Tab-separated table of C-alpha atoms in Angstrom:
chain	number	residue	atom	x	y	z
A	63	MET	CA	20.245	-11.515	-13.694
A	64	ARG	CA	22.634	-10.907	-10.631
A	65	ALA	CA	22.063	-13.547	-7.729
A	66	ILE	CA	22.329	-12.245	-4.297
A	67	ASN	CA	23.098	-14.694	-1.606
A	68	THR	CA	22.460	-13.260	1.734
A	69	THR	CA	23.144	-13.453	5.314
A	70	ARG	CA	19.908	-13.156	7.511
A	71	LEU	CA	20.207	-11.777	10.953
A	72	GLN	CA	17.462	-12.813	13.476
A	73	LYS	CA	16.279	-10.187	15.633
A	74	THR	CA	13.676	-10.003	18.340
A	75	ASP	CA	12.849	-6.825	20.081
A	76	GLN	CA	16.020	-4.835	19.521
A	77	GLN	CA	16.428	-2.130	17.155
A	78	THR	CA	19.258	-2.452	14.520
A	79	GLU	CA	21.956	0.178	14.141
A	80	GLY	CA	20.810	2.998	11.588
A	81	LYS	CA	22.815	2.749	8.244
A	82	SER	CA	24.245	6.401	8.302
A	83	GLY	CA	24.547	7.984	5.061
A	84	GLN	CA	22.519	5.221	3.387
A	85	ALA	CA	19.148	6.641	3.533
A	86	VAL	CA	17.342	7.160	0.477
A	87	SER	CA	17.004	10.663	-0.915
A	88	GLY	CA	15.871	12.688	-3.735
A	89	PHE	CA	12.822	14.013	-5.704
A	90	LYS	CA	11.165	10.755	-6.381
A	91	SER	CA	11.615	9.288	-2.727
A	92	ALA	CA	10.066	12.496	-1.378
A	93	ALA	CA	7.221	12.256	-3.842
A	94	LEU	CA	6.526	8.720	-2.354
A	95	LEU	CA	6.581	9.735	1.238
A	96	ALA	CA	4.180	12.635	0.524
A	97	SER	CA	1.716	10.316	-1.115
A	98	ILE	CA	1.482	8.452	2.001
A	99	THR	CA	2.033	10.907	4.788
A	100	LEU	CA	0.136	14.039	3.801
A	101	PRO	CA	0.263	16.439	6.765
A	102	LEU	CA	-2.814	18.032	8.317
A	103	LEU	CA	-2.671	21.696	7.872
A	104	LEU	CA	-4.177	23.964	10.357
A	105	THR	CA	-5.416	27.359	9.439
A	106	GLY	CA	-6.566	30.257	11.313
A	107	CYS	CA	-9.775	32.017	10.812
A	108	GLU	CA	-11.047	35.618	11.833
A	109	ALA	CA	-14.835	34.348	11.949
A	110	PRO	CA	-16.180	33.115	15.522
A	111	LEU	CA	-15.564	29.517	16.167
A	112	ASN	CA	-18.601	27.402	15.475
A	113	LEU	CA	-18.419	24.946	18.241
A	114	GLU	CA	-21.698	23.320	16.961
A	115	GLY	CA	-20.144	22.475	13.696
A	116	ILE	CA	-17.160	21.048	15.213
A	117	GLU	CA	-19.342	18.731	17.518
A	118	GLN	CA	-21.234	17.658	14.531
A	119	GLU	CA	-18.096	16.730	12.641
A	120	LYS	CA	-16.796	14.736	15.654
A	121	SER	CA	-20.014	12.674	15.532
A	122	LYS	CA	-19.559	11.386	12.192
A	123	SER	CA	-17.863	8.181	11.661
A	124	VAL	CA	-15.914	9.548	8.713
A	125	ARG	CA	-14.493	13.019	8.907
A	126	ARG	CA	-13.277	15.381	6.504
A	127	THR	CA	-9.890	15.564	8.327
A	128	ASP	CA	-9.238	11.940	7.943
A	129	GLN	CA	-6.253	10.917	5.904
A	130	LEU	CA	-7.424	7.407	4.706
A	131	GLN	CA	-4.495	5.521	3.432
A	132	ALA	CA	-5.632	1.651	2.537
A	133	LEU	CA	-8.283	-0.629	2.518
A	134	ALA	CA	-8.814	-4.492	2.701
A	135	LYS	CA	-11.702	-6.898	3.101
A	136	SER	CA	-11.900	-9.733	5.530
A	137	LYS	CA	-14.803	-12.146	4.965
A	138	ASP	CA	-17.728	-9.728	4.731
A	139	VAL	CA	-16.135	-6.879	6.475
A	140	ILE	CA	-14.339	-3.781	4.811
A	141	ILE	CA	-11.508	-2.267	6.660
A	142	VAL	CA	-10.007	1.320	6.104
A	143	VAL	CA	-7.103	2.523	8.008
A	144	GLY	CA	-5.476	5.979	7.896
A	145	SER	CA	-3.455	8.458	10.174
A	146	ASP	CA	-3.769	9.013	13.812
A	147	GLY	CA	-4.632	5.371	14.781
A	148	LEU	CA	-7.845	5.315	12.523
A	149	VAL	CA	-9.562	2.053	11.825
A	150	LEU	CA	-12.949	2.140	9.980
A	151	THR	CA	-14.865	-1.053	9.553
A	152	GLY	CA	-18.195	-1.773	7.853
A	153	SER	CA	-20.125	-4.606	6.032
A	154	ALA	CA	-21.229	-4.547	2.542
A	155	PRO	CA	-23.615	-3.748	1.031
A	156	GLU	CA	-24.748	-1.209	3.682
A	157	LEU	CA	-21.397	0.194	4.743
A	158	ASN	CA	-22.477	1.669	7.893
A	159	TRP	CA	-18.903	2.590	9.210
A	160	GLN	CA	-17.861	2.065	12.725
A	161	ARG	CA	-15.150	4.211	13.898
A	162	GLN	CA	-12.242	3.222	16.145
A	163	GLU	CA	-9.138	5.319	17.005
A	164	LEU	CA	-6.302	3.158	18.514
A	165	GLU	CA	-4.805	4.604	21.723
A	166	SER	CA	-1.195	4.913	20.644
A	167	LYS	CA	-2.443	6.702	17.502
A	168	PRO	CA	-0.274	4.777	14.954
A	169	ASN	CA	0.154	6.369	11.406
A	170	PHE	CA	-1.109	3.548	9.208
A	171	VAL	CA	0.108	3.223	5.617
A	172	ALA	CA	-0.929	0.001	4.510
A	173	VAL	CA	-3.374	-2.872	5.192
A	174	GLU	CA	-3.674	-6.277	3.887
A	175	THR	CA	-5.693	-9.532	4.098
A	176	CYS	CA	-3.672	-12.796	4.743
A	177	PRO	CA	-4.853	-16.036	3.369
A	178	ASP	CA	-6.259	-17.141	6.844
A	179	ASP	CA	-8.492	-14.088	6.539
A	180	SER	CA	-6.414	-12.271	9.291
A	181	LEU	CA	-5.362	-8.667	8.753
A	182	ILE	CA	-1.950	-6.959	8.924
A	183	ALA	CA	-1.496	-2.934	8.933
A	184	LEU	CA	1.881	-1.246	8.740
A	185	SER	CA	2.309	2.091	10.568
A	186	MET	CA	5.239	4.475	9.998
A	187	GLU	CA	6.548	3.678	13.689
A	188	HIS	CA	8.035	0.628	12.725
A	189	GLN	CA	5.016	-1.596	13.834
A	190	LEU	CA	2.853	-4.210	12.305
A	191	TRP	CA	-0.563	-4.469	13.710
A	192	ILE	CA	-2.604	-7.762	13.510
A	193	SER	CA	-6.330	-8.552	13.883
A	194	ASP	CA	-7.781	-11.922	13.932
A	195	ASP	CA	-11.385	-10.598	14.285
A	196	GLN	CA	-12.076	-8.443	11.118
A	197	GLY	CA	-10.634	-5.254	12.617
A	198	ALA	CA	-12.558	-5.206	15.775
A	199	SER	CA	-9.402	-5.585	17.921
A	200	TRP	CA	-5.573	-5.231	17.297
A	201	ARG	CA	-2.173	-6.060	18.583
A	202	SER	CA	1.181	-4.652	17.573
A	203	SER	CA	4.451	-6.047	16.737
A	204	ASP	CA	7.680	-3.998	16.926
A	205	ILE	CA	9.704	-4.481	13.690
A	206	PRO	CA	13.177	-4.050	14.625
A	207	THR	CA	14.720	-1.900	11.877
A	208	SER	CA	15.864	1.555	11.647
A	209	GLU	CA	15.120	1.628	7.986
A	210	SER	CA	11.797	3.457	6.619
A	211	LEU	CA	9.001	0.888	5.898
A	212	ILE	CA	6.163	1.663	3.445
A	213	SER	CA	4.621	-1.358	2.244
A	214	VAL	CA	3.289	-4.813	3.734
A	215	THR	CA	2.099	-7.982	2.497
A	216	CYS	CA	1.286	-11.490	3.380
A	217	GLY	CA	2.902	-14.403	1.919
A	218	PRO	CA	0.874	-17.614	0.791
A	219	ASP	CA	2.148	-19.249	4.245
A	220	ASN	CA	0.670	-16.347	6.162
A	221	SER	CA	4.191	-14.926	6.675
A	222	TYR	CA	4.445	-11.271	7.048
A	223	TRP	CA	6.698	-9.229	4.870
A	224	ALA	CA	7.330	-5.508	5.083
A	225	THR	CA	9.679	-3.321	2.689
A	226	GLY	CA	11.377	-0.002	2.741
A	227	SER	CA	14.594	1.878	2.344
A	228	PHE	CA	17.971	0.547	1.497
A	229	THR	CA	16.099	-2.439	-0.230
A	230	THR	CA	15.184	-3.707	3.023
A	231	LEU	CA	12.796	-6.767	3.596
A	232	MET	CA	11.622	-7.668	7.058
A	233	SER	CA	9.688	-10.927	7.484
A	234	SER	CA	8.246	-12.949	10.164
A	235	HIS	CA	7.165	-16.527	10.047
A	236	ASP	CA	5.620	-16.591	13.490
A	237	LYS	CA	2.898	-14.079	13.529
A	238	GLY	CA	5.208	-11.066	14.488
A	239	ALA	CA	7.228	-12.711	17.342
A	240	ASN	CA	10.389	-12.603	15.686
A	241	TRP	CA	11.613	-10.747	12.571
A	242	THR	CA	14.280	-11.227	10.206
A	243	GLU	CA	16.155	-8.296	8.344
A	244	LEU	CA	17.469	-8.858	4.727
A	245	SER	CA	18.879	-6.128	2.787
A	246	LEU	CA	19.528	-6.385	-1.001
A	247	ASN	CA	22.464	-3.903	-0.468
A	248	GLU	CA	21.105	-1.278	-3.171
A	249	ASP	CA	20.343	2.439	-2.249
A	250	ALA	CA	16.811	2.352	-3.157
A	251	THR	CA	13.408	2.013	-1.591
A	252	ILE	CA	11.405	-1.256	-2.075
A	253	SER	CA	7.753	0.118	-2.816
A	254	SER	CA	6.063	-3.257	-2.894
A	255	ILE	CA	6.502	-7.073	-2.872
A	256	GLN	CA	4.045	-9.669	-4.492
A	257	PHE	CA	4.078	-13.276	-3.952
A	258	PHE	CA	2.619	-15.633	-6.909
A	259	ASP	CA	3.013	-18.977	-4.917
A	260	GLN	CA	4.973	-20.305	-2.043
A	261	ASP	CA	8.315	-19.953	-3.810
A	262	ASN	CA	8.004	-17.164	-6.326
A	263	ALA	CA	7.621	-13.393	-5.699
A	264	VAL	CA	8.735	-10.146	-7.385
A	265	ALA	CA	9.723	-6.864	-5.597
A	266	VAL	CA	9.996	-3.387	-7.314
A	267	GLY	CA	11.100	0.029	-6.059
A	268	GLU	CA	13.049	3.088	-6.637
A	269	PHE	CA	15.438	3.787	-9.631
A	270	GLY	CA	13.616	1.105	-11.510
A	271	PHE	CA	14.794	-1.575	-8.893
A	272	MET	CA	13.408	-5.045	-9.535
A	273	ALA	CA	14.235	-8.369	-7.924
A	274	ARG	CA	12.984	-11.986	-7.892
A	275	THR	CA	12.815	-14.904	-5.586
A	276	GLU	CA	12.362	-18.547	-6.353
A	277	ASP	CA	12.839	-20.094	-2.928
A	278	GLY	CA	10.126	-18.137	-0.753
A	279	GLY	CA	12.415	-14.908	-0.194
A	280	GLN	CA	15.535	-16.744	1.124
A	281	ASN	CA	17.523	-15.463	-1.894
A	282	TRP	CA	16.783	-12.791	-4.493
A	283	ALA	CA	18.077	-12.058	-8.077
A	284	ILE	CA	18.380	-8.521	-9.197
A	285	GLN	CA	17.030	-7.950	-12.676
A	286	GLU	CA	17.839	-5.194	-15.348
A	287	PRO	CA	16.007	-2.123	-13.950
A	288	ILE	CA	12.874	-0.687	-15.198
A	289	PRO	CA	13.937	1.991	-17.900
A	290	ASN	CA	14.718	5.539	-17.003
A	291	GLU	CA	15.079	4.887	-13.197
A	292	PHE	CA	11.040	4.790	-13.101
A	293	PHE	CA	9.977	4.916	-9.577
A	294	PRO	CA	6.920	2.510	-9.245
A	295	LEU	CA	4.480	4.193	-6.675
A	296	GLY	CA	2.060	1.108	-7.271
A	297	SER	CA	2.479	-2.253	-8.967
A	298	HIS	CA	0.423	-5.275	-9.841
A	299	PHE	CA	1.419	-8.451	-11.424
A	300	SER	CA	-1.390	-10.929	-12.982
A	301	ASN	CA	1.410	-13.565	-13.130
A	302	ALA	CA	5.043	-13.886	-13.130
A	303	SER	CA	4.995	-12.649	-16.766
A	304	ILE	CA	2.422	-9.951	-17.050
A	305	GLY	CA	2.472	-6.927	-14.939
A	306	TRP	CA	1.945	-3.042	-14.607
A	307	VAL	CA	3.912	-0.496	-12.677
A	308	ALA	CA	2.596	3.226	-12.127
A	309	GLY	CA	4.111	6.492	-10.963
A	310	LEU	CA	4.425	10.308	-11.335
A	311	GLY	CA	2.593	12.110	-14.345
A	312	GLY	CA	-0.040	9.518	-14.886
A	313	THR	CA	2.583	6.960	-16.132
A	314	ILE	CA	1.628	3.290	-16.312
A	315	LEU	CA	4.101	0.857	-17.873
A	316	SER	CA	3.282	-2.673	-18.824
A	317	THR	CA	5.332	-5.935	-19.231
A	318	THR	CA	4.590	-9.262	-20.818
A	319	ASP	CA	7.984	-10.888	-20.263
A	320	GLY	CA	8.472	-10.795	-16.442
A	321	GLY	CA	10.167	-7.306	-16.737
A	322	LEU	CA	12.604	-7.864	-19.445
A	323	THR	CA	10.862	-5.059	-21.510
A	324	TRP	CA	8.384	-2.428	-20.773
A	325	GLN	CA	5.816	-0.622	-22.721
A	326	LYS	CA	4.119	2.922	-21.766
A	327	GLN	CA	0.538	2.857	-21.965
A	328	ALA	CA	-1.803	5.802	-22.755
A	329	THR	CA	-3.587	7.189	-19.683
A	330	PRO	CA	-5.994	10.115	-19.438
A	331	THR	CA	-4.321	11.719	-16.768
A	332	GLU	CA	-1.153	13.464	-15.729
A	333	SER	CA	-1.661	13.122	-12.009
A	334	PRO	CA	0.493	10.609	-10.024
A	335	ILE	CA	-0.907	7.023	-9.916
A	336	TYR	CA	-0.394	5.446	-6.510
A	337	ASN	CA	-2.000	2.061	-6.450
A	338	PHE	CA	-3.772	-0.843	-8.410
A	339	TYR	CA	-6.516	-2.930	-7.485
A	340	ALA	CA	-7.312	-6.332	-9.528
A	341	ASN	CA	-9.890	-8.969	-9.450
A	342	GLU	CA	-10.485	-11.944	-11.629
A	343	THR	CA	-11.445	-10.013	-14.578
A	344	ARG	CA	-10.874	-6.149	-13.930
A	345	LEU	CA	-7.853	-3.955	-13.295
A	346	PHE	CA	-8.223	-0.672	-11.646
A	347	ALA	CA	-5.659	2.248	-10.699
A	348	PHE	CA	-6.000	5.333	-8.185
A	349	GLY	CA	-4.263	8.507	-8.179
A	350	ASP	CA	-4.015	12.019	-7.311
A	351	HIS	CA	-6.890	14.769	-8.018
A	352	GLY	CA	-9.689	12.194	-7.400
A	353	THR	CA	-8.433	9.877	-10.299
A	354	VAL	CA	-9.976	6.528	-10.757
A	355	LEU	CA	-9.130	4.452	-13.815
A	356	GLU	CA	-9.949	1.060	-15.337
A	357	LYS	CA	-8.344	-0.921	-18.082
A	358	GLN	CA	-10.395	-1.690	-20.912
A	359	ASP	CA	-9.532	-3.164	-24.184
A	360	ASP	CA	-5.784	-2.524	-23.560
A	361	LYS	CA	-6.787	1.264	-22.805
A	362	TRP	CA	-7.127	3.047	-19.654
A	363	HIS	CA	-10.422	5.220	-19.295
A	364	LYS	CA	-11.191	7.570	-16.451
A	365	LEU	CA	-14.221	6.322	-14.351
A	366	ASP	CA	-17.053	8.851	-13.443
A	367	ALA	CA	-15.885	9.505	-9.936
A	368	PRO	CA	-16.768	12.288	-7.664
A	369	LYS	CA	-14.727	15.375	-8.585
A	370	VAL	CA	-12.540	15.576	-5.380
A	371	PRO	CA	-9.158	17.580	-5.377
A	372	VAL	CA	-7.507	14.816	-3.215
A	373	TYR	CA	-5.227	11.786	-3.385
A	374	LEU	CA	-7.065	8.369	-3.694
A	375	ARG	CA	-4.809	5.520	-2.661
A	376	ALA	CA	-6.990	2.297	-2.396
A	377	GLY	CA	-10.233	0.722	-3.925
A	378	LYS	CA	-11.924	-2.658	-3.794
A	379	GLN	CA	-14.926	-4.040	-5.676
A	380	ILE	CA	-17.604	-4.543	-3.126
A	381	ASP	CA	-20.402	-5.816	-5.265
A	382	GLU	CA	-21.058	-6.322	-9.160
A	383	LYS	CA	-21.875	-2.556	-9.599
A	384	ARG	CA	-19.851	-0.735	-7.077
A	385	LEU	CA	-16.123	0.028	-6.464
A	386	LEU	CA	-15.288	1.385	-2.930
A	387	VAL	CA	-12.485	3.975	-2.867
A	388	SER	CA	-10.607	5.728	-0.141
A	389	GLY	CA	-8.099	8.715	0.055
A	390	GLY	CA	-7.141	11.901	1.650
A	391	TRP	CA	-9.613	14.268	3.604
A	392	GLY	CA	-12.281	11.879	4.338
A	393	ALA	CA	-12.588	10.634	0.670
A	394	LEU	CA	-14.677	7.301	0.981
A	395	PHE	CA	-17.156	6.684	-1.574
A	396	THR	CA	-18.379	4.235	-4.064
A	397	VAL	CA	-17.885	4.345	-7.940
A	398	ASP	CA	-20.524	2.739	-10.235
A	399	ILE	CA	-18.791	0.178	-12.622
């Protein structure tokens, strides 16, 4: 492993200078961005406009035009976020969704629950949104970077971490009042970061990038890359040694030695896999074309989910028998498990 000692620059509310010519490009980056920023296509029609149908659609809590990107759970409340400032909240098991559209219309790409049960949601507008009341109200913190940010997580100490292009990690240890920018100086996008405890974490990203920290993110050691420049659209580690990464073509790779070696696992799909969800005993994966998978006895099986031709990006088990799944074009449903 190659140790990286970094000089960290404290920033408050000022944008940093862009890194011209260092933006991540290429087919794999485009695939990742497309998976979290699908545009809403408006098409014309010669038939008379059915205003009654439009009003009925507007009255719904969840609409077929909603692009849902992520979900989280805080205490007994499920929170789903999407494009155009959309926040849905509902309590299990009834899941009577309450719809909220934030005034500034942030385009959310991720939401996470912190150890103190507060919520953080990342938007494409370089903002972190914070809720201390299970999604009822939100306040924003501007993240001072010109790099594209695509994922967010909370550290065990309730610190905030956002990752993005040019191996950038933005962190805040004071609830978003101040931010520190750290780049590992690699021309790759970090797609996720996961903490195992106060000191240890792993970050993965484009071109098979993988790095670890043993001091809470102060310094990082870059590992040998995942083979074949694999781009993990989603990743999950059950501990520092055992983990999975997923990407295009329905590909899921696994490691049992902390990423020193990887093995390809058989999956029943060729659709891109965007994300994982794990609890104490089960591991699920979600992807394009309505794909919902579960790992059973070292094999991946497709679950009996509604046959919807849309992307699915998030899921969470809400009781012993149901998995809640969300995705594009208003896809928000439960799967029997």
